[in-house]
Amino acid sequence: GENVEQHPSTLSVQEGDSAVIKCTYSDSASNYFPWYKQELGKRPQLIIDIRSNVGEKKDQRIAVTLNKTAKHFSLHITETQPEDSAVYFCAASSNTDKLIFGTGTRLQVFP
Amino acid sequence: GAVVSQHPSRVICKSGTSVKIECRSLDFQATTMFWYRQFPKQSLMLMATSNEGSKATYEQGVEKDKFLINHASLTLSTLTVTSAHPEDSSFYICSASDSYEQYFGPGTRLTVT
């Protein structure tokens, strides 16, 4: 079945540094790749997404890149702030709309 | 953005009883609703996909007779955990899709004693 792997599982950075989280997926039919930020006990919040017709998308300090050939996509957060600390999940979906989530990355940004 | 609500937000029940969780899309009609379960420090695991007026599609390993899903309208789906046991204690999250994006509910924390 579909599988999404996510690395690293934990990531600690100094405030102002960049953070990169990587995901790989198995289903070549996947065409939608969202990233979610989840704080403890709360719902996942969509922070950025990318569809398979583009290779990169940027929104202020957040960017996502997609390599369909290699089935890789990555989240880049620049100029990290303590409030960026949370668990981040990647996900992949094909036209069936079903989201398969990665295992999550706990990001800690130290002041 | 679109709003999805869930009720209740927290529930504690005794082992052997059943619990119903409601998921509503408040300002749009959802073509599809999804139910996820999330154990502490783990990812969201899809349990089932629910379409209005038809039977839910369950993921492998999810017992359809234990987790009953009813999708009576384009704005409401319910998940009933039947004969709950302590191992069913988890965070249950629904989402509603408008065919372009999924919008998540705030989750329901179920504790079975």
CSV table of C-alpha atoms in Angstrom, one decimal:
chain,number,residue,atom,x,y,z
A,1,GLY,CA,0.0,0.0,0.0
A,2,GLU,CA,1.0,3.7,0.0
A,3,ASN,CA,3.7,4.7,2.3
A,4,VAL,CA,5.2,8.0,3.3
A,5,GLU,CA,8.5,8.2,5.1
A,6,GLN,CA,9.7,11.3,7.0
A,7,HIS,CA,13.1,12.3,8.4
A,8,PRO,CA,14.3,13.3,10.8
A,9,SER,CA,12.0,12.4,13.7
A,10,THR,CA,13.4,15.2,15.8
A,11,LEU,CA,15.2,18.3,14.9
A,12,SER,CA,16.7,21.0,17.1
A,13,VAL,CA,17.9,24.3,15.7
A,14,GLN,CA,19.0,27.6,17.1
A,15,GLU,CA,16.6,30.6,16.5
A,16,GLY,CA,17.4,32.2,13.2
A,17,ASP,CA,18.8,29.0,11.6
A,18,SER,CA,17.0,27.0,8.9
A,19,ALA,CA,15.2,23.7,9.3
A,20,VAL,CA,14.7,21.1,6.6
A,21,ILE,CA,12.4,18.1,6.8
A,22,LYS,CA,12.3,15.5,4.1
A,23,CYS,CA,9.7,13.0,2.9
A,24,THR,CA,9.6,10.2,0.4
A,25,TYR,CA,6.5,8.5,-0.9
A,26,SER,CA,5.8,5.2,-2.7
A,27,ASP,CA,2.7,5.8,-4.8
A,28,SER,CA,3.7,7.2,-8.1
A,29,ALA,CA,0.0,8.3,-8.6
A,30,SER,CA,0.4,10.8,-5.7
A,31,ASN,CA,-0.2,14.4,-6.9
A,32,TYR,CA,-0.9,16.5,-3.8
A,33,PHE,CA,1.6,17.0,-1.0
A,34,PRO,CA,0.6,19.1,2.0
A,35,TRP,CA,2.5,19.9,5.1
A,36,TYR,CA,0.9,20.3,8.5
A,37,LYS,CA,2.0,21.8,11.8
A,38,GLN,CA,0.4,20.3,14.9
A,39,GLU,CA,0.7,21.6,18.4
A,40,LEU,CA,0.0,19.4,21.4
A,41,GLY,CA,-3.6,18.3,21.6
A,42,LYS,CA,-4.6,20.5,18.6
A,43,ARG,CA,-5.7,19.7,15.1
A,44,PRO,CA,-3.2,19.7,12.2
A,45,GLN,CA,-2.9,23.0,10.5
A,46,LEU,CA,-2.0,23.3,6.8
A,47,ILE,CA,1.0,25.5,6.4
A,48,ILE,CA,1.9,24.9,2.8
A,49,ASP,CA,1.1,22.5,0.0
A,50,ILE,CA,2.3,21.6,-3.5
A,51,ARG,CA,0.7,19.9,-6.4
A,52,SER,CA,2.6,17.7,-8.9
A,53,ASN,CA,2.6,20.3,-11.7
A,54,VAL,CA,5.1,22.5,-9.9
A,55,GLY,CA,8.6,21.8,-8.4
A,56,GLU,CA,8.7,24.5,-5.8
A,57,LYS,CA,6.4,26.8,-3.8
A,58,LYS,CA,7.3,29.5,-1.3
A,59,ASP,CA,5.3,31.4,1.3
A,60,GLN,CA,7.3,33.9,3.3
A,61,ARG,CA,9.7,31.8,5.5
A,62,ILE,CA,8.3,28.5,4.3
A,63,ALA,CA,9.1,26.7,1.1
A,64,VAL,CA,8.4,23.2,-0.3
A,65,THR,CA,10.2,21.5,-3.1
A,66,LEU,CA,9.1,18.4,-5.0
A,67,ASN,CA,11.1,15.9,-7.0
A,68,LYS,CA,8.5,13.6,-8.7
A,69,THR,CA,11.2,11.5,-10.4
A,70,ALA,CA,12.8,10.6,-7.1
A,71,LYS,CA,9.5,10.7,-5.2
A,72,HIS,CA,10.9,13.2,-2.7
A,73,PHE,CA,9.5,16.4,-1.2
A,74,SER,CA,10.9,18.7,1.4
A,75,LEU,CA,9.9,21.5,3.8
A,76,HIS,CA,12.3,24.4,4.3
A,77,ILE,CA,11.8,26.8,7.1
A,78,THR,CA,14.1,29.8,7.2
A,79,GLU,CA,14.8,32.3,10.0
A,80,THR,CA,13.2,29.9,12.5
A,81,GLN,CA,11.5,31.3,15.6
A,82,PRO,CA,10.6,29.7,18.9
A,83,GLU,CA,7.0,29.7,17.9
A,84,ASP,CA,7.8,27.4,15.0
A,85,SER,CA,8.4,24.7,17.6
A,86,ALA,CA,5.8,21.9,17.0
A,87,VAL,CA,5.4,18.6,15.3
A,88,TYR,CA,5.4,18.7,11.5
A,89,PHE,CA,3.7,16.1,9.3
A,90,CYS,CA,4.1,15.6,5.5
A,91,ALA,CA,1.3,13.8,3.6
A,92,ALA,CA,0.7,12.6,0.1
A,93,SER,CA,-2.5,12.0,-1.8
A,94,SER,CA,-3.6,10.9,-5.2
A,95,ASN,CA,-6.9,11.7,-6.9
A,96,THR,CA,-8.7,9.5,-4.4
A,97,ASP,CA,-8.3,12.4,-1.9
A,98,LYS,CA,-7.0,10.0,0.8
A,99,LEU,CA,-4.1,11.5,2.7
A,100,ILE,CA,-1.3,9.3,3.9
A,101,PHE,CA,0.7,10.9,6.6
A,102,GLY,CA,4.4,10.7,7.3
A,103,THR,CA,5.6,9.8,10.8
A,104,GLY,CA,6.2,13.3,11.9
A,105,THR,CA,9.1,15.5,12.9
A,106,ARG,CA,9.3,17.2,16.3
A,107,LEU,CA,11.0,20.6,15.7
A,108,GLN,CA,12.5,22.5,18.6
A,109,VAL,CA,13.7,26.0,18.1
A,110,PHE,CA,15.9,27.3,20.9
A,111,PRO,CA,16.1,31.0,21.6
B,1,GLY,CA,-11.0,29.0,5.5
B,2,ALA,CA,-13.6,26.3,5.9
B,3,VAL,CA,-14.6,25.3,9.4
B,4,VAL,CA,-15.0,21.7,10.7
B,5,SER,CA,-16.3,21.0,14.2
B,6,GLN,CA,-16.2,17.9,16.3
B,7,HIS,CA,-18.3,17.0,19.3
B,8,PRO,CA,-17.5,16.1,22.0
B,9,SER,CA,-14.0,17.5,22.5
B,10,ARG,CA,-13.3,15.1,25.3
B,11,VAL,CA,-15.1,12.0,26.5
B,12,ILE,CA,-14.4,9.5,29.3
B,13,CYS,CA,-16.4,6.2,29.2
B,14,LYS,CA,-16.4,2.9,30.9
B,15,SER,CA,-15.1,-0.2,29.2
B,16,GLY,CA,-17.8,-2.0,27.2
B,17,THR,CA,-19.9,1.1,26.5
B,18,SER,CA,-20.3,2.8,23.1
B,19,VAL,CA,-19.3,6.4,22.3
B,20,LYS,CA,-20.5,8.5,19.4
B,21,ILE,CA,-18.4,11.3,17.9
B,22,GLU,CA,-19.9,13.9,15.5
B,23,CYS,CA,-18.0,15.7,12.7
B,24,ARG,CA,-19.7,18.7,11.0
B,25,SER,CA,-18.6,20.9,8.1
B,26,LEU,CA,-20.1,24.2,9.1
B,27,ASP,CA,-19.8,26.4,6.1
B,28,PHE,CA,-19.4,24.1,3.1
B,29,GLN,CA,-20.8,20.8,1.8
B,30,ALA,CA,-18.1,18.1,2.1
B,31,THR,CA,-17.9,15.6,-0.7
B,32,THR,CA,-16.0,13.2,1.5
B,33,MET,CA,-15.2,13.0,5.2
B,34,PHE,CA,-12.3,11.1,6.7
B,35,TRP,CA,-11.7,9.7,10.2
B,36,TYR,CA,-8.2,9.4,11.7
B,37,ARG,CA,-6.8,8.1,15.0
B,38,GLN,CA,-3.7,9.4,16.6
B,39,PHE,CA,-2.0,7.8,19.5
B,40,PRO,CA,0.4,9.8,21.7
B,41,LYS,CA,3.6,10.9,19.9
B,42,GLN,CA,2.5,9.1,16.7
B,43,SER,CA,1.2,10.1,13.3
B,44,LEU,CA,-2.4,10.3,12.1
B,45,MET,CA,-3.6,7.0,10.9
B,46,LEU,CA,-6.5,6.9,8.5
B,47,MET,CA,-9.3,4.7,9.7
B,48,ALA,CA,-12.0,5.2,7.1
B,49,THR,CA,-13.2,7.3,4.2
B,50,SER,CA,-16.9,8.3,4.4
B,51,ASN,CA,-19.1,9.4,1.5
B,52,GLU,CA,-22.6,10.8,2.0
B,53,GLY,CA,-25.2,8.2,1.4
B,54,SER,CA,-22.9,5.2,0.9
B,55,LYS,CA,-21.0,2.8,3.1
B,56,ALA,CA,-17.7,3.9,4.5
B,57,THR,CA,-14.4,2.4,3.1
B,58,TYR,CA,-12.3,1.1,6.0
B,59,GLU,CA,-8.5,0.9,6.0
B,60,GLN,CA,-6.8,-2.5,6.4
B,61,GLY,CA,-6.9,-3.6,10.1
B,62,VAL,CA,-9.8,-1.3,11.1
B,63,GLU,CA,-12.8,-3.3,12.3
B,64,LYS,CA,-15.9,-1.9,10.6
B,65,ASP,CA,-18.2,-3.5,13.2
B,66,LYS,CA,-16.3,-1.8,16.0
B,67,PHE,CA,-16.0,1.6,14.4
B,68,LEU,CA,-19.4,2.4,12.9
B,69,ILE,CA,-19.5,5.3,10.5
B,70,ASN,CA,-22.7,7.0,9.4
B,71,HIS,CA,-22.6,9.8,6.8
B,72,ALA,CA,-26.2,11.0,6.7
B,73,SER,CA,-25.7,14.3,5.0
B,74,LEU,CA,-23.1,16.4,3.2
B,75,THR,CA,-22.3,18.2,6.4
B,76,LEU,CA,-22.4,15.5,9.1
B,77,SER,CA,-20.5,12.2,9.7
B,78,THR,CA,-20.5,10.3,12.9
B,79,LEU,CA,-18.1,7.7,14.3
B,80,THR,CA,-19.4,5.3,16.9
B,81,VAL,CA,-16.8,3.3,18.9
B,82,THR,CA,-18.7,0.2,20.0
B,83,SER,CA,-17.9,-1.8,23.1
B,84,ALA,CA,-14.9,0.5,23.8
B,85,HIS,CA,-11.9,-0.9,25.6
B,86,PRO,CA,-8.9,0.9,27.2
B,87,GLU,CA,-6.8,0.3,24.0
B,88,ASP,CA,-9.3,2.4,22.1
B,89,SER,CA,-8.2,5.4,24.1
B,90,SER,CA,-6.9,7.8,21.6
B,91,PHE,CA,-7.3,11.2,19.8
B,92,TYR,CA,-9.9,10.9,17.0
B,93,ILE,CA,-9.8,13.5,14.3
B,94,CYS,CA,-12.1,13.9,11.4
B,95,SER,CA,-11.6,15.9,8.2
B,96,ALA,CA,-13.9,17.1,5.5
B,97,SER,CA,-12.9,17.6,1.9
B,98,ASP,CA,-14.2,20.0,-0.7
B,99,SER,CA,-12.3,18.0,-3.4
B,100,TYR,CA,-9.4,20.5,-3.3
B,101,GLU,CA,-8.3,20.5,0.3
B,102,GLN,CA,-9.0,18.6,3.6
B,103,TYR,CA,-10.1,20.6,6.6
B,104,PHE,CA,-9.5,19.1,10.0
B,105,GLY,CA,-11.8,19.1,13.0
B,106,PRO,CA,-10.3,19.9,16.5
B,107,GLY,CA,-10.3,16.3,17.5
B,108,THR,CA,-11.9,14.2,20.3
B,109,ARG,CA,-9.9,12.8,23.1
B,110,LEU,CA,-11.4,9.5,24.1
B,111,THR,CA,-10.4,7.9,27.4
B,112,VAL,CA,-11.8,4.4,28.2
B,113,THR,CA,-11.5,3.4,31.8
